[in-house]
XYZ file of C-alpha atoms in Angstrom:
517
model
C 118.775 -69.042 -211.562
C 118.044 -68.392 -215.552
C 116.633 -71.337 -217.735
C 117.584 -72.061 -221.076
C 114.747 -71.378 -223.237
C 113.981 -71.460 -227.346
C 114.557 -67.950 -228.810
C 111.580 -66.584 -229.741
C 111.046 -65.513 -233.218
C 110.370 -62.655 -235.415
C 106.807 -63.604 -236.895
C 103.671 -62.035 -235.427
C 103.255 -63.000 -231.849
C 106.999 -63.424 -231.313
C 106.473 -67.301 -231.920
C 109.695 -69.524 -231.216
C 111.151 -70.377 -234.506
C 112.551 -73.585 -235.401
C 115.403 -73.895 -237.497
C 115.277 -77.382 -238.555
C 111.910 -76.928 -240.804
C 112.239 -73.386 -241.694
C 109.431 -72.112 -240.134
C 108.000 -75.921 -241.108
C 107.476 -78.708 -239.209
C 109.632 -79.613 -236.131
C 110.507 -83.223 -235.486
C 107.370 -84.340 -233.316
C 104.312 -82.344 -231.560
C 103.969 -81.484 -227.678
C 107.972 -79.896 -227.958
C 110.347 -79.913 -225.195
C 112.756 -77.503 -223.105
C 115.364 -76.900 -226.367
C 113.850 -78.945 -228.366
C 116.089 -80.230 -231.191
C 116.574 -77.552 -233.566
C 115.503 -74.588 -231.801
C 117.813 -71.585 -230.943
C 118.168 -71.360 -227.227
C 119.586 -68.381 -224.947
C 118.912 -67.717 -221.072
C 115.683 -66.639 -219.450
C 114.592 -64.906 -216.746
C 111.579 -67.133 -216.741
C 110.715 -69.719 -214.698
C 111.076 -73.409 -215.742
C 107.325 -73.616 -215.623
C 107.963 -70.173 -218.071
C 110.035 -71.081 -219.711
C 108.362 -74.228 -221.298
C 105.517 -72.328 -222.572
C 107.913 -70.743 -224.952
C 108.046 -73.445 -227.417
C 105.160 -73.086 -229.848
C 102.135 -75.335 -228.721
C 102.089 -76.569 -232.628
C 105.179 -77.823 -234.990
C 103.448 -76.453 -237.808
C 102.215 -72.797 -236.426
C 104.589 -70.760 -238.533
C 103.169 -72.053 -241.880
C 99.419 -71.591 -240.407
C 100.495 -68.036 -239.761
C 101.788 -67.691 -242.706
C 98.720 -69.144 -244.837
C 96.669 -66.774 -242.464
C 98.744 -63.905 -243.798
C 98.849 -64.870 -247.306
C 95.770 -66.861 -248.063
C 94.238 -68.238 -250.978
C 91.882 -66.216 -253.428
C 90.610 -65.440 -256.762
C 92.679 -62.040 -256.287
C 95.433 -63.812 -254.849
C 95.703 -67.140 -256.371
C 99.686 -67.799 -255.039
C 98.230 -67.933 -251.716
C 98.082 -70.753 -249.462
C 95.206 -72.857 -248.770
C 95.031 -73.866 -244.602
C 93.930 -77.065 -244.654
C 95.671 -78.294 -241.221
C 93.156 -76.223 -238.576
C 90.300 -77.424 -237.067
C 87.459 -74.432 -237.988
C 84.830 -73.803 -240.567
C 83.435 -70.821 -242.646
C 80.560 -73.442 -244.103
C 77.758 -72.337 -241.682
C 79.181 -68.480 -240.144
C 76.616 -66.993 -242.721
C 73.584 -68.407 -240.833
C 75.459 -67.818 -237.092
C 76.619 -64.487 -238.193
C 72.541 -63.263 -238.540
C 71.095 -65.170 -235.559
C 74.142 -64.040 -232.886
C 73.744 -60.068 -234.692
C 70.157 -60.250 -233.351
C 70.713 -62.121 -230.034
C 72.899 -58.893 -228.783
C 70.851 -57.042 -226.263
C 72.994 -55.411 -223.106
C 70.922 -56.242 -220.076
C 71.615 -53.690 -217.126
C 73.546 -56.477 -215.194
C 75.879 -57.831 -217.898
C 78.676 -55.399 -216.291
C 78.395 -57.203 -213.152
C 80.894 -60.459 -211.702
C 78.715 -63.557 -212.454
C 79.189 -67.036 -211.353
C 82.613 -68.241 -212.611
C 81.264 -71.581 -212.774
C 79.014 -70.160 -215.678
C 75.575 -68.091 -215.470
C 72.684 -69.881 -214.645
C 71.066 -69.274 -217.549
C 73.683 -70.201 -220.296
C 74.481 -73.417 -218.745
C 70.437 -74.359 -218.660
C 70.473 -73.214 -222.489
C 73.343 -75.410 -222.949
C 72.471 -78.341 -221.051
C 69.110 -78.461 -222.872
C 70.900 -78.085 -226.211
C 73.707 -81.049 -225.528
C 70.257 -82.844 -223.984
C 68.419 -82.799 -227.305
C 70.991 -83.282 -229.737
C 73.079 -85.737 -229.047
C 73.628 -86.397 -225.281
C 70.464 -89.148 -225.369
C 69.946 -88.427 -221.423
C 68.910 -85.476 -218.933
C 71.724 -83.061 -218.910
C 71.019 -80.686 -215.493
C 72.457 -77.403 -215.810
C 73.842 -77.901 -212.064
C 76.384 -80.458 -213.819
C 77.846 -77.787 -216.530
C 80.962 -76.070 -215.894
C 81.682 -73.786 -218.403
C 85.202 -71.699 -219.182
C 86.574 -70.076 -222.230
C 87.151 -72.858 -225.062
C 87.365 -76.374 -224.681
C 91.292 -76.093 -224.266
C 90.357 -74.029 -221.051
C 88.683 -76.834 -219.796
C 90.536 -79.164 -220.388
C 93.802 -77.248 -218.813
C 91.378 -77.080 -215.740
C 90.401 -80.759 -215.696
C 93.981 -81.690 -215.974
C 94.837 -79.471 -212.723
C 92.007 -80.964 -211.063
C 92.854 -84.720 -211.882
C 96.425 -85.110 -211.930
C 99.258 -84.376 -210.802
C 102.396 -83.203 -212.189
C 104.422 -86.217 -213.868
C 101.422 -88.277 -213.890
C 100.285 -89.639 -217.459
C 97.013 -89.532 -219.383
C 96.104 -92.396 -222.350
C 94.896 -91.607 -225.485
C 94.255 -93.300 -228.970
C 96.317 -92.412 -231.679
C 96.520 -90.692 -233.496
C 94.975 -87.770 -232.170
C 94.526 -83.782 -232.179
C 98.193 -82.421 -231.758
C 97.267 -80.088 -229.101
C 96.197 -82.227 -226.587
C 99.990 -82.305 -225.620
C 99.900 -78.943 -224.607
C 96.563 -78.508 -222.933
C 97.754 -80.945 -220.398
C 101.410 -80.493 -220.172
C 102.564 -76.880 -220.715
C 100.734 -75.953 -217.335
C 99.878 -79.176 -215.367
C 102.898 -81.312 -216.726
C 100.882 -84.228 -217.366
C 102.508 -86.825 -219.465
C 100.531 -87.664 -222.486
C 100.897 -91.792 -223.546
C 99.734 -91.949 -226.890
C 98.370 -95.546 -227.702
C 98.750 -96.885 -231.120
C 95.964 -99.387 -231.934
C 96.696 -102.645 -234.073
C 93.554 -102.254 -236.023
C 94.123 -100.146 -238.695
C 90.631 -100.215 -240.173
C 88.882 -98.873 -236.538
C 92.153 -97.075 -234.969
C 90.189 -98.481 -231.911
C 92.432 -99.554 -229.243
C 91.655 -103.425 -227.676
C 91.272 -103.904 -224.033
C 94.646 -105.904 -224.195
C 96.359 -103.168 -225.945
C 95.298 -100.619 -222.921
C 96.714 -102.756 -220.151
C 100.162 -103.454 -222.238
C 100.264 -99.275 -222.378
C 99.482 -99.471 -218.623
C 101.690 -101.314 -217.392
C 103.991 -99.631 -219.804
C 103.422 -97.072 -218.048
C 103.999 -98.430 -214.371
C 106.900 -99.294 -215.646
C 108.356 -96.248 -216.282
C 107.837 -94.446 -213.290
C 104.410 -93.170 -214.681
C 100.794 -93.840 -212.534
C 98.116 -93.175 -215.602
C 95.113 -90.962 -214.198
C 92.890 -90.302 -217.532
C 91.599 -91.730 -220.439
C 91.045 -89.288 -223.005
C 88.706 -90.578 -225.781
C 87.876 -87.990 -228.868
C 84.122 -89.056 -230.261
C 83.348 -88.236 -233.339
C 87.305 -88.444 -233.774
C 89.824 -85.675 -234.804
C 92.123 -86.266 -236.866
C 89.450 -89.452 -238.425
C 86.197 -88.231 -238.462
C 85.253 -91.268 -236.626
C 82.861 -92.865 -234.101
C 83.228 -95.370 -231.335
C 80.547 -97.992 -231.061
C 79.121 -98.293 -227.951
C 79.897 -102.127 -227.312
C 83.506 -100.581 -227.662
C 82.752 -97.633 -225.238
C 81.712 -99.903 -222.652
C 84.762 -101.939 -222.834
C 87.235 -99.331 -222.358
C 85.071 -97.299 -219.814
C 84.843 -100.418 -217.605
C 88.346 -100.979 -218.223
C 89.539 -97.764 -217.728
C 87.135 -97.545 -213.993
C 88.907 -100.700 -213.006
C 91.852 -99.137 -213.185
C 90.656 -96.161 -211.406
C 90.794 -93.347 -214.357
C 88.480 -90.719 -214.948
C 87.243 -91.007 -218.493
C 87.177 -87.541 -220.584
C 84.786 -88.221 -223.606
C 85.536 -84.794 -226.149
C 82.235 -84.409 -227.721
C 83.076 -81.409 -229.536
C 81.989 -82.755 -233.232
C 78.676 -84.401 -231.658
C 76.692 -82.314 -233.979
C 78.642 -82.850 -237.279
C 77.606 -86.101 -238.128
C 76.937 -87.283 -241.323
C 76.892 -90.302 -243.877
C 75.845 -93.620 -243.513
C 76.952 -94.395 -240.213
C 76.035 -91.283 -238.014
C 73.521 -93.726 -235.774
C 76.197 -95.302 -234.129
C 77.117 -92.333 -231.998
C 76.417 -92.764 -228.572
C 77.440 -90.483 -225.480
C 79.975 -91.675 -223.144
C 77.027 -90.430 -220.277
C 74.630 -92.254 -222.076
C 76.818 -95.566 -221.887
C 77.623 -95.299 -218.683
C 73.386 -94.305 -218.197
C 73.321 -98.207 -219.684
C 75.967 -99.738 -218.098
C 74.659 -98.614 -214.514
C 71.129 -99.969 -215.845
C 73.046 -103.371 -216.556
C 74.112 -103.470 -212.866
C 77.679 -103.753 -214.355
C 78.722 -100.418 -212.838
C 77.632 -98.773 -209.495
C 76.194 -95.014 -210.222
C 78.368 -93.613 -207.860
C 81.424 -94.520 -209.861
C 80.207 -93.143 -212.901
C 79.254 -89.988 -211.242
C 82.663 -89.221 -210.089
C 84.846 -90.610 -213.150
C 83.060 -90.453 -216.202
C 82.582 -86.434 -217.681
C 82.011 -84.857 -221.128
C 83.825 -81.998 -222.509
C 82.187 -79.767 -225.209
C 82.152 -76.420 -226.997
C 81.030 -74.094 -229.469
C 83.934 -73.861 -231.630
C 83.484 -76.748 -233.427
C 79.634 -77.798 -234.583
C 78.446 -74.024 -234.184
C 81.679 -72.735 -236.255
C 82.224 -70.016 -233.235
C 86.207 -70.795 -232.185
C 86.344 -66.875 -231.672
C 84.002 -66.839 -229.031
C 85.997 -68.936 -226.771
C 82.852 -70.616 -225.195
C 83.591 -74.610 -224.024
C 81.700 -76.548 -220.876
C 82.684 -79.641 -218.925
C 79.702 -82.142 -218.115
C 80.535 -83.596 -214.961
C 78.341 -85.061 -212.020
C 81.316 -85.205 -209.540
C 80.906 -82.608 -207.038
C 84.438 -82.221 -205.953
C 85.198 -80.924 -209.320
C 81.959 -79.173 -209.663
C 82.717 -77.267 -206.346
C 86.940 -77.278 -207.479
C 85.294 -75.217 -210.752
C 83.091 -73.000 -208.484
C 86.584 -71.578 -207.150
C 89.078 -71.525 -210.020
C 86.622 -70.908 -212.718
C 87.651 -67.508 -212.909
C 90.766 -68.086 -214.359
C 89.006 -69.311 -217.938
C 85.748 -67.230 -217.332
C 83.458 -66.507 -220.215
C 82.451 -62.333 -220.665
C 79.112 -62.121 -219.189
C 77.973 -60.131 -222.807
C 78.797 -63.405 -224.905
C 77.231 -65.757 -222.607
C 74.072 -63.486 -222.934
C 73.906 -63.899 -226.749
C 74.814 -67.622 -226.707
C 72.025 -67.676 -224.110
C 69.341 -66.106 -226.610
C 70.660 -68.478 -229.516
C 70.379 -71.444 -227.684
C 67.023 -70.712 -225.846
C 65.941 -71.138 -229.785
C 65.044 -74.916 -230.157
C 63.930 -74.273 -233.796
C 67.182 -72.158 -234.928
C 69.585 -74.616 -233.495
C 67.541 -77.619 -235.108
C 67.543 -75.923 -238.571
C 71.122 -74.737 -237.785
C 72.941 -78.812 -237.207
C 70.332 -80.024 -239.315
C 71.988 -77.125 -242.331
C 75.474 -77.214 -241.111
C 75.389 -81.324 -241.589
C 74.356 -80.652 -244.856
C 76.965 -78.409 -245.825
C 79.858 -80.820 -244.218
C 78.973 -82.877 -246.453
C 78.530 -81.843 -249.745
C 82.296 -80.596 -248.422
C 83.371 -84.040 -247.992
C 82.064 -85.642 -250.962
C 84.073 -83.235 -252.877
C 87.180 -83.636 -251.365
C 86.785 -87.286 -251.699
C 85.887 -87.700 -254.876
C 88.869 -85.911 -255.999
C 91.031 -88.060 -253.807
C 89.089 -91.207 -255.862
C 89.375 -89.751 -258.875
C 93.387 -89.472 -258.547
C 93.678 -93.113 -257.158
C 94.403 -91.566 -253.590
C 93.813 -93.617 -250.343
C 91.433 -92.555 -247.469
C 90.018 -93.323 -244.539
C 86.281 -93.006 -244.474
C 84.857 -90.617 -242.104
C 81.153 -89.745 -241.060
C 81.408 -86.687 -238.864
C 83.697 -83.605 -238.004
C 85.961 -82.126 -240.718
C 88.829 -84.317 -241.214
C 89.793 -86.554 -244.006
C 92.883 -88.682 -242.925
C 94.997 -89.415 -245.833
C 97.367 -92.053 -246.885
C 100.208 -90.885 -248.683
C 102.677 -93.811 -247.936
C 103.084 -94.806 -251.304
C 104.822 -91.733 -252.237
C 106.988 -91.448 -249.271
C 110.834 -91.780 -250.364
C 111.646 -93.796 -247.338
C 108.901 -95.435 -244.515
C 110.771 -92.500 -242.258
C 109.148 -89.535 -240.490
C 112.093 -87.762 -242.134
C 110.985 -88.379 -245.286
C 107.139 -87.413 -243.807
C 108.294 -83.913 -242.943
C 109.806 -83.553 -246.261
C 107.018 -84.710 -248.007
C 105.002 -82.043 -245.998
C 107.249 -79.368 -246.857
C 106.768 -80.419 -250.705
C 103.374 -80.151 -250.289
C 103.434 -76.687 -248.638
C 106.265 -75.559 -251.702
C 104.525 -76.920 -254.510
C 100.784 -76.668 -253.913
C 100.845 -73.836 -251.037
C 98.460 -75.846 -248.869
C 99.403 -76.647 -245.673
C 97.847 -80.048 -243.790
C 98.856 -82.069 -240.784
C 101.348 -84.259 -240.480
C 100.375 -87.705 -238.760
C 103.714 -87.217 -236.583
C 102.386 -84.096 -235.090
C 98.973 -86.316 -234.533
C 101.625 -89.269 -232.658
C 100.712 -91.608 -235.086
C 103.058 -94.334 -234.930
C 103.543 -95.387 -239.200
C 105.249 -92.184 -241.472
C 102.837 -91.084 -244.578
C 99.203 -89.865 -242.835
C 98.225 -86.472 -243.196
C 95.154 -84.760 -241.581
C 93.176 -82.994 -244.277
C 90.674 -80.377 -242.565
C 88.048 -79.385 -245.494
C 86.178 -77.080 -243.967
C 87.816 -73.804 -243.534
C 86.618 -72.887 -247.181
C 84.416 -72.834 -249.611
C 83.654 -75.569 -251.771
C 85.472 -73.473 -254.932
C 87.844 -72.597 -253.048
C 88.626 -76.351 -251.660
C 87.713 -77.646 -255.394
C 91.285 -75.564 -256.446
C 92.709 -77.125 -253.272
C 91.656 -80.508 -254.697
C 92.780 -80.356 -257.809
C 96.313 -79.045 -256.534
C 96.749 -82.360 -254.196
C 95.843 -84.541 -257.047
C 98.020 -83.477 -259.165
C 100.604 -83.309 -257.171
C 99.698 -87.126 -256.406
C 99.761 -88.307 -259.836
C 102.939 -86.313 -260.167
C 104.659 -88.223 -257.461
C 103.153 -91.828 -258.561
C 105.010 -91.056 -261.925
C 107.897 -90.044 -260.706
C 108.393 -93.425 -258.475
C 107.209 -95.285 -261.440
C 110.046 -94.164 -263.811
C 112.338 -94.131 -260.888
C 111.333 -98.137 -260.104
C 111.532 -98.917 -263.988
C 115.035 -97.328 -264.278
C 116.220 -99.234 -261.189
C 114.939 -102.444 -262.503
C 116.546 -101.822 -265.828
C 120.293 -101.078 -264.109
C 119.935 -103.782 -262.233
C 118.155 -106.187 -264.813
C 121.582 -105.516 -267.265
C 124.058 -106.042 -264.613
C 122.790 -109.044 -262.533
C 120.275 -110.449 -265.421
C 117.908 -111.067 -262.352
C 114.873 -108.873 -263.164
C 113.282 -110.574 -259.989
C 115.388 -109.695 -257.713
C 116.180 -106.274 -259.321
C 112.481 -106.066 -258.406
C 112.542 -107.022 -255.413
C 115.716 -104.425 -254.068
C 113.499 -101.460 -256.017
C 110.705 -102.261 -253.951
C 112.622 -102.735 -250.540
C 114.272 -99.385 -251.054
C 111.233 -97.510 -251.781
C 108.900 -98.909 -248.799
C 106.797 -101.301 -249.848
C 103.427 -100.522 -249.306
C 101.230 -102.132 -246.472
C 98.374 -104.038 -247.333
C 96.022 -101.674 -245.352
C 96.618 -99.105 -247.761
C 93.972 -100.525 -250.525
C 92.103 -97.876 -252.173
C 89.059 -96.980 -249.277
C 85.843 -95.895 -250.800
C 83.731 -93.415 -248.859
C 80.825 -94.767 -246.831
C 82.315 -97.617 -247.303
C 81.838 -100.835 -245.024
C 80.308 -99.970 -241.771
C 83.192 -101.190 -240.020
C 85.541 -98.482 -241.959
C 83.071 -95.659 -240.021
């Protein structure tokens, strides 16, 4: 029996094109079995196959094509990437440490454990002890597999089961749809949180989502929470932690905590990170939940793509006290194993308490002086931000420039951005936020002269839209001023068709209130 399946393209890696965008962005993230305006044909695949065919991103072929052609002094028509998740701020100080960490010991051709060697998971666990975990990480409690998307395809497997649905705050890192889904056919339920200052969902909003959810034929099995948060840079206070761990136990969910940015914090807020191990550490000390019950639902997913700047190493762990999954891991681990020669030199890296201190303490540093740049350009222009204190993110509000409140209009705004300025960013659609205009802005994947051109580019491109709408708005007004002799309500009908724009879109300053962090 054949499938019908998107027809794969003819950019490098045969990626599915889609022909509504262009090779731009398709209409939504986490695509679907001939998706709207993709090319399909027949397929000796299997369904299962067959769904892996759609690109895991709506966005990929401009990221491969900024990779292709990017920006330089040599080449200044290239394109500035701006919408992935990596940085080049700190690979100068990895690059010498991991040269001199590469010794072959006689046994590194041998099968290891495919849970993870012994000795990289102690180097780790003392590592995610020391800097941010706040409680004693044993190694016998890391699992670790290649990349954090690894892990979390093999948590998914573990936990759910096909057609059964995971929560998770919105908006939210666009590929979280297909770590669970294109294997394990979990059905992500993104929630969209009222508070537009925290993006922190309530208590009351998570049981309206689950019994959403019950109500469509879906039994929720995970809550996903990303802390510091990608696409916002944000954290989660623990009083909130503990309300939507005990909410989501109650329920009985396992809790996935991402960690991945715990070590790029900065700003004025970076003290309110806590651990989801250490607040469940304090909610079993509160007698409020047993420790059994933490054990086997609350786990912590990190990596060394992120806060060590190593994505090409492919190294990610799960922290996990349950021992069905530790022992489920023992056995399928091999399936995501890490080369026994990079967990050696990670090993050796890690082992060195006064390198890795120097290394967050520098790579924190750099972040930031990152941030503050971008920023200040965006303040300079009159842009609107959210404030962010860790990972590499800057979510930006570009509602007011939108030609409709639409998601249409988003994509084309996108696309106008990608023409005009050659920089390609996120859309908030792809991160399932629920209002048109947001854009993830990822900073550091260059330089700081390099994202100082970048800067400059967006703001004027800003200032060149705000005009535009501004002579647009006064023409309208005029028309309608000389045929109705209403002004007012000539007013009023410009505004209306333009999208007003929400309250919550004031001008943010960074490190602003520490509510906005």
């Amino acid at each position: 029996m054949s499938v019908e399946c998107p027809v794969p393209g003819e950019l490098p890696g045969d990626e599915v094109v889609d022909s509504k965008a262009d090779g731009g962005v398709a209409a939504g993230a986490g695509g679907k079995e001939g998706a709207q305006g993709t090319a399909v044909r027949k397929t000796s695949l299997s369904s299962r196959g067959a769904r892996a065919l759609v690109p895991f991103s709506p966005y990929i072929n401009a990221v491969n094509k900024a990779k292709e052609e990017p920006y330089s002094e040599k080449t200044p028509d290239g394109y500035f990437l701006m919408a992935q998740a990596e940085t080049i701020l700190t690979f100068d100080l990895i690059h010498e440490k991991i040269k001199s960490c590469r010794e072959v010991p006689q046994t590194i051709g041998l099968y290891g454990n495919f849970r993870g060697g012994q000795r990289l998971r102690q180097a780790i666990a003392k590592m995610m002890q020391r800097t941010f975990m706040g409680v004693e990480v044993e190694p016998l409690h890391i699992c670790i597999s290649s990349g954090v998307t690894a892990v979390l395809d093999l948590f998914f497997f573990a936990t759910c089961s096909a057609g059964e649905g995971c929560f998770i705050p919105a908006p939210y890192f666009p590929a979280f749809d297909n770590d669970m889904s294109i294997r394990n056919e979990v059905i992500p339920i993104p929630i969209q949180p009222r508070d537009t200052r925290s993006y922190i969902p309530t208590t009351v909003e998570m049981e309206e989502a689950f019994t959403a959810a019950q109500a469509k034929g879906i039994r929720p099995r995970v809550l996903l929470l990303t802390n510091p948060g990608n696409p916002l840079g944000t954290l989660y206070p623990e009083a909130t932690l503990k309300e939507l761990l005990l909410w989501a136990i109650n329920h009985e969910l396992h809790v996935l905590s991402d960690e991945i940015y715990a070590n790029s914090k900065f700003g004025s807020s970076v003290s309110e990170f806590v651990s989801i191990e250490k607040v469940a550490s304090h909610l079993v000390a509160e007698g409020r939940l047993p420790q059994w019950l933490a054990e086997e639902r609350v786990h912590t997913a990190y990596g060394m793509s992120k806060d060590f700047g190593m994505n090409g190493f492919r190294v990610g762990c799960l922290h996990t006290k349950n021992k069905q999954l530790l022992a489920f891991w023992q056995n399928i681990g091999m399936f995501a194993a890490v080369s026994n020669d990079t967990q050696h030199a990670l090993s050796v890296m890690l082992e060195d308490d006064k390198f890795v201190d120097s290394y967050v303490s520098e790579n924190k540093r750099r972040l930031k002086v990152s941030y503050d740049l971008l920023t200040s350009a965006f303040e300079a222009a009159g842009m609107h931000y959210q404030p962010a204190c860790a990972a590499m993110f800057c979510w930006l509000d570009l509602r007011s420039i939108l030609a409709l409140p639409t998601f249409e209009a988003e994509r084309l705004l996108w696309r106008e951005i990608l023409d005009t300025c050659k920089i390609v960013i996120t859309p908030g659609e792809a991160c399932h936020y629920g209002e048109p205009g947001f854009f993830r802005v990822c900073y550091a994947a260059m330089p700081p002269e390099q994202l100082s051109v970048a800067c400059d580019r967006l703001a004027a491109f800003w200032k060149k839209k705000v005009a535009e709408r501004e002579r647009g708005n006064g023409e309208e007004k005029g028309e309608e001023g000389e045929g109705t002799g209403k002004g007012g309500e000539g007013e009023k009908g410009a505004e209306d068709a333009a999208g007003s724009e929400a309250p919550s879109s004031r001008k943010r300053k960074a490190e602003g209130d520490p509510e906005d962090a």
